[in-house]
Amino acid sequence: MVNRRRAPRTDTAPPFRADDGRWQELLEIAARIFARKGYRSTTLQDIADEFGVLKGSLYHYIRSKDDLLFEVVRSVFSTGLDNLRRLAGSEHDPVERLRAVIRGHVLYLIDNLVETTVLLHEFDQLSDERRAEIPIREYQTIIAGLIADAKADGLVKPDVDPQLAALAVLGAANWVYRWFRPGGGRMPEEIANQYADMLVDGMLVRGELRPASGLR
Amino acid sequence: MVNRRRAPRTDTAPPFRADDGRWQELLEIAARIFARKGYRSTTLQDIADEFGVLKGSLYHYIRSKDDLLFEVVRSVFSTGLDNLRRLAGSEHDPVERLRAVIRGHVLYLIDNLVETTVLLHEFDQLSDERRAEIPIREYQTIIAGLIADAKADGLVKPDVDPQLAALAVLGAANWVYRWFRPGGGRMPEEIANQYADMLVDGMLVRGELRPASGLR
Amino acid sequence: MVNRRRAPRTDTAPPFRADDGRWQELLEIAARIFARKGYRSTTLQDIADEFGVLKGSLYHYIRSKDDLLFEVVRSVFSTGLDNLRRLAGSEHDPVERLRAVIRGHVLYLIDNLVETTVLLHEFDQLSDERRAEIPIREYQTIIAGLIADAKADGLVKPDVDPQLAALAVLGAANWVYRWFRPGGGRMPEEIANQYADMLVDGMLVRGELRPASGLR
Amino acid sequence: MVNRRRAPRTDTAPPFRADDGRWQELLEIAARIFARKGYRSTTLQDIADEFGVLKGSLYHYIRSKDDLLFEVVRSVFSTGLDNLRRLAGSEHDPVERLRAVIRGHVLYLIDNLVETTVLLHEFDQLSDERRAEIPIREYQTIIAGLIADAKADGLVKPDVDPQLAALAVLGAANWVYRWFRPGGGRMPEEIANQYADMLVDGMLVRGELRPASGLR
DNA sequence: AATGAATGAGTATTCATTCAT
DNA sequence: AATGAATGAATACTCATTCAT
C-alpha cells in the first residue's frame, strides 16, 4: 500500500498533526468515498459520518475539502512515481525494463486501487495551483523514454512513436481502475503479465519477440 | 460527428421537442461544459448562460439535469456502438476486423471527443436506472468476441485471455479522451493506425505478424 | 431621503433588476438592521426574515452580503457628497458657506440617519477594493477648503489649521449618529444651527463674529 | 497609558488571575485586534495566535469572548472618567476648567488610542447587562455641567444648550479615534489645544474671548 | 497552565427545481 | 417559449466553547 508521508504541508495549516493515525484514517476514508461517488458528489458530511465526528470537526484536520483530494492524490502519485522510477532503473535490458515497468505499474494500481482511482478520475478537480504541483506527465515521460531506448537498440518497430506508444501503454494500464474489482476472479499478477506482454510485444520488431512462455 | 436521433425518449415527457434544432444545440452545449468541468461541477446556470436563456427556462427542454447527461451519453454511446458493430462485421479476416474495429473506435472517439469524454468520464454519475439502460459492456463483448474468433483460428497467442485483451484494447483506446486535443499536432489517423497495429500485433502469434506496411 | 440610483453595478451580477421597488426595499431593510446590530452581527437570515423570503432567495438580488453593505454605503455617501458640494458652492460669503455646509451636513445626516449610521460606523468593514471606490476623504477636503478660503480672507484665526478644524467639524457633526434618535425631543434644525454657529464661531477672529441672533 | 486595575471583577469568576502580567498582555492583544478588525470580526483564534496559545487555552483567562471586550472597555472607561473628573475639578475658572477637560480628554484618547477605539466603536456590542455597568453618559453629564456653570456666570452665549454643546464637544474629540495615527505628523498637544480653543471659543459670548495666546 | 480534539449551532452561499405570469 | 422570483435542501466552512488529559 501507499506509504504516506507526514501530513502537514501548508503554512497556515491547522495547528498540529499530533495524532497521525487519525489523519491517515481520515485520508483513507476520504479516498474511499471519493473513489465510490466522485469528488464533487462526496460531501464532507459523508466523510464526517464515516470518520465519526461532526462535519465541522473535520476542519481540525483539513483546511478545505480540496485539501483532502490533494493529499490523497499527491500521496498515491508520488509513491507511484517512485515505484515507477525504481522499476525503470532495475533491469539491464531496455525491453525487460519496459515489461517490468508495465507490470509494476499495473500491480501498484491494483494494490492501491482506491487511491489510484481518485488520482486518475479526479485529477482535474484539483485547483489549478495544486494540479501544477503534481508532475503528472512524468509517467508518460518515463515510459516513452524506455521505449525510445529500446528503439535506439533496434528492438522496437521503426514506425512506433515512443510518446504515442507510451500513451497507449498508460491508457491500457490506467484503465484497469475502471473495471478491476477485488474478488472479481482476476489475479493481479495475471493482469500485469498479460498487459506487459501484449503491450511490449506489440511494439517490438518481430525477431525480437521473446518466447511468450509460461514461466511467469 | 454523432448523428443524433430523435429527442423524445421517455413516455412521461413534457411537451418537448418542438424545435429540434434548439434541442440539439442545448445537448451540444451541455456536452461541452460537462466535458470541460465535469457533470457535477457544471451548473444549469453555466448551461443556461451559454444557451442564452435563464436557467429556469431550461425546463422547457429537460425534466432534470440528469436528463441532459443521459441524453448526451445515450446518443454518443448508441451511435458509437452501431459504428463498432458495422466495423466488426465488415472484413472477412478476423484479425483485420479487429484492426478495423480499433481504428474505427479511436477515430469515432476523436471525432466525437466532447461527447465521448462525457460518456467515458461521467457514466457513473447517471442514476442507476438510466445507467442500466446503456449496455456499456457491449464494447468489451464485441472486441473480446473478435479476439476469440482470431484465437480460434490460431492467430492469437494461446495464453491471451480475450476478455482481458479486450479490456487492454479498450483502455488504450478510451484513454485517448484524456490527452487528445484537436490541433495538438497529432493526426487522428496516425493515432488510430498505431494503436491498431500495436494492440493487435501484441496479441498475435509471431508468424502471423503482418508486415506493418504503408497501405494505411 | 437618499435618492438612490439604479441597482445593478457589477458585471456578473444576478441577471436583471426588473423589480426596482423590491431592491430598494431590500436596501432599506439591510440598512436598518446593519444600523441596529452592526454589519457583522447581522445575518442574512435577519434580513431575509424581514424581507419575507428565505435567505437563499436574497441571492436573486445580491451577489454577497458585502454587496448590501457597499450599496447602502455608496448610495448615502454619494448623495451626501453631492449635497455637500452643492452647499459649498451656494453662498457668496465663505463663512456663510461654511455655516451652510455644516447645517446641511447635519440635516442630511439626521434625515438619512439609518444609512449614515451604516456609512459612518461600518465603513471599515468593506473589502479593501470597495472601500477604495469611495473617496471618503472628500468631505474633509471640501470643508478644509472652505476654512482655508475664509482664513485667506482674514476671517479665521491665524492659528487654526484648516485640516484639523475640518476634522473637528466633521467629528462633531458625524457624532450625531451616535446619540440622535427621532422623537427624542431635539429638532434637527436646532441641532444643525447650534452646531453651525458653535463650530464656525469657534474658528473666527473675534471681530468677525456675526450677531448670534435668533432668526434661525 | 491606562493604568489598569486588578483583574477580577465578577463574583463567579473561574480560578483566574494567577499571573496578572499575562492577563494584562492578553487584554492588550485583544484590544489591539478589536481596534483593528472590529470585535465581531475578531476571532479568538486571532487573539490566541498572538498570545501564543491555542484558542481553547484562552479559557484559562476568560469565561467568554465578551469578557475581553468588557474588560477592555471598562478599564479604559473608568480610568478615563477618573481623569475627566480630576480635570473638571482642577481649575477655578469654569471656562478654563472646560478647556482643561477638552484638552485632557483628547490627550487621554490619543494616549490610549487602541483602547479608546474599542470603547468608542464597540460599546454597542456589549451585552445589555454589561453595557448597563458602564455609565457612558457621565462624560456628557460632566461636560454639560461645566458648560452650564460657565453659562450661569454669563460667559456662554445664552442660546447655547449645554447638553447639545457637550455632545458637539464630545463628538469632535471622540472622532479623533477615527483619523489619528501615531507618526502621522500631528502632535497630540497641538490637536488638544486647537480643539479646546475652537470648541470653547465657539460657545463663549464675544467679550469673553480670551486672547488665543501661547502659554499652552 | 496548556493541549488538542471535538462540539453544536450557525453562516454565507449554491443550486436544481417550481411556478405564476 | 421564456421570464424572474422564489423555494428548500444542502454545502463548505466558521467559531465560541467544552473537556479529558
JSON list of C-alpha atoms in Angstrom, two decimals, chain C residues 39-40 66 69 121-127 131, chain D residues 37-41 121-122:
[
{"chain": "C", "resi": 39, "resn": "TYR", "atom": "CA", "xyz": [-22.82, 44.67, 9.87]},
{"chain": "C", "resi": 40, "resn": "ARG", "atom": "CA", "xyz": [-21.00, 41.69, 11.29]},
{"chain": "C", "resi": 66, "resn": "ASP", "atom": "CA", "xyz": [-20.77, 42.68, 1.22]},
{"chain": "C", "resi": 69, "resn": "LEU", "atom": "CA", "xyz": [-23.18, 47.00, 2.73]},
{"chain": "C", "resi": 121, "resn": "HIS", "atom": "CA", "xyz": [-19.91, 53.00, 11.61]},
{"chain": "C", "resi": 122, "resn": "GLU", "atom": "CA", "xyz": [-19.34, 50.19, 9.14]},
{"chain": "C", "resi": 123, "resn": "PHE", "atom": "CA", "xyz": [-17.14, 51.81, 6.54]},
{"chain": "C", "resi": 124, "resn": "ASP", "atom": "CA", "xyz": [-14.12, 49.78, 7.66]},
{"chain": "C", "resi": 125, "resn": "GLN", "atom": "CA", "xyz": [-15.96, 46.53, 7.18]},
{"chain": "C", "resi": 126, "resn": "LEU", "atom": "CA", "xyz": [-15.98, 47.00, 3.43]},
{"chain": "C", "resi": 127, "resn": "SER", "atom": "CA", "xyz": [-13.49, 44.99, 1.46]},
{"chain": "C", "resi": 131, "resn": "ARG", "atom": "CA", "xyz": [-13.54, 50.90, 0.26]},
{"chain": "D", "resi": 37, "resn": "LYS", "atom": "CA", "xyz": [-10.67, 44.44, 12.82]},
{"chain": "D", "resi": 38, "resn": "GLY", "atom": "CA", "xyz": [-13.67, 45.15, 14.99]},
{"chain": "D", "resi": 39, "resn": "TYR", "atom": "CA", "xyz": [-14.94, 43.00, 17.83]},
{"chain": "D", "resi": 40, "resn": "ARG", "atom": "CA", "xyz": [-17.20, 40.86, 15.72]},
{"chain": "D", "resi": 41, "resn": "SER", "atom": "CA", "xyz": [-14.61, 40.26, 13.04]},
{"chain": "D", "resi": 121, "resn": "HIS", "atom": "CA", "xyz": [-16.54, 51.81, 18.37]},
{"chain": "D", "resi": 122, "resn": "GLU", "atom": "CA", "xyz": [-17.59, 48.59, 20.03]}
]
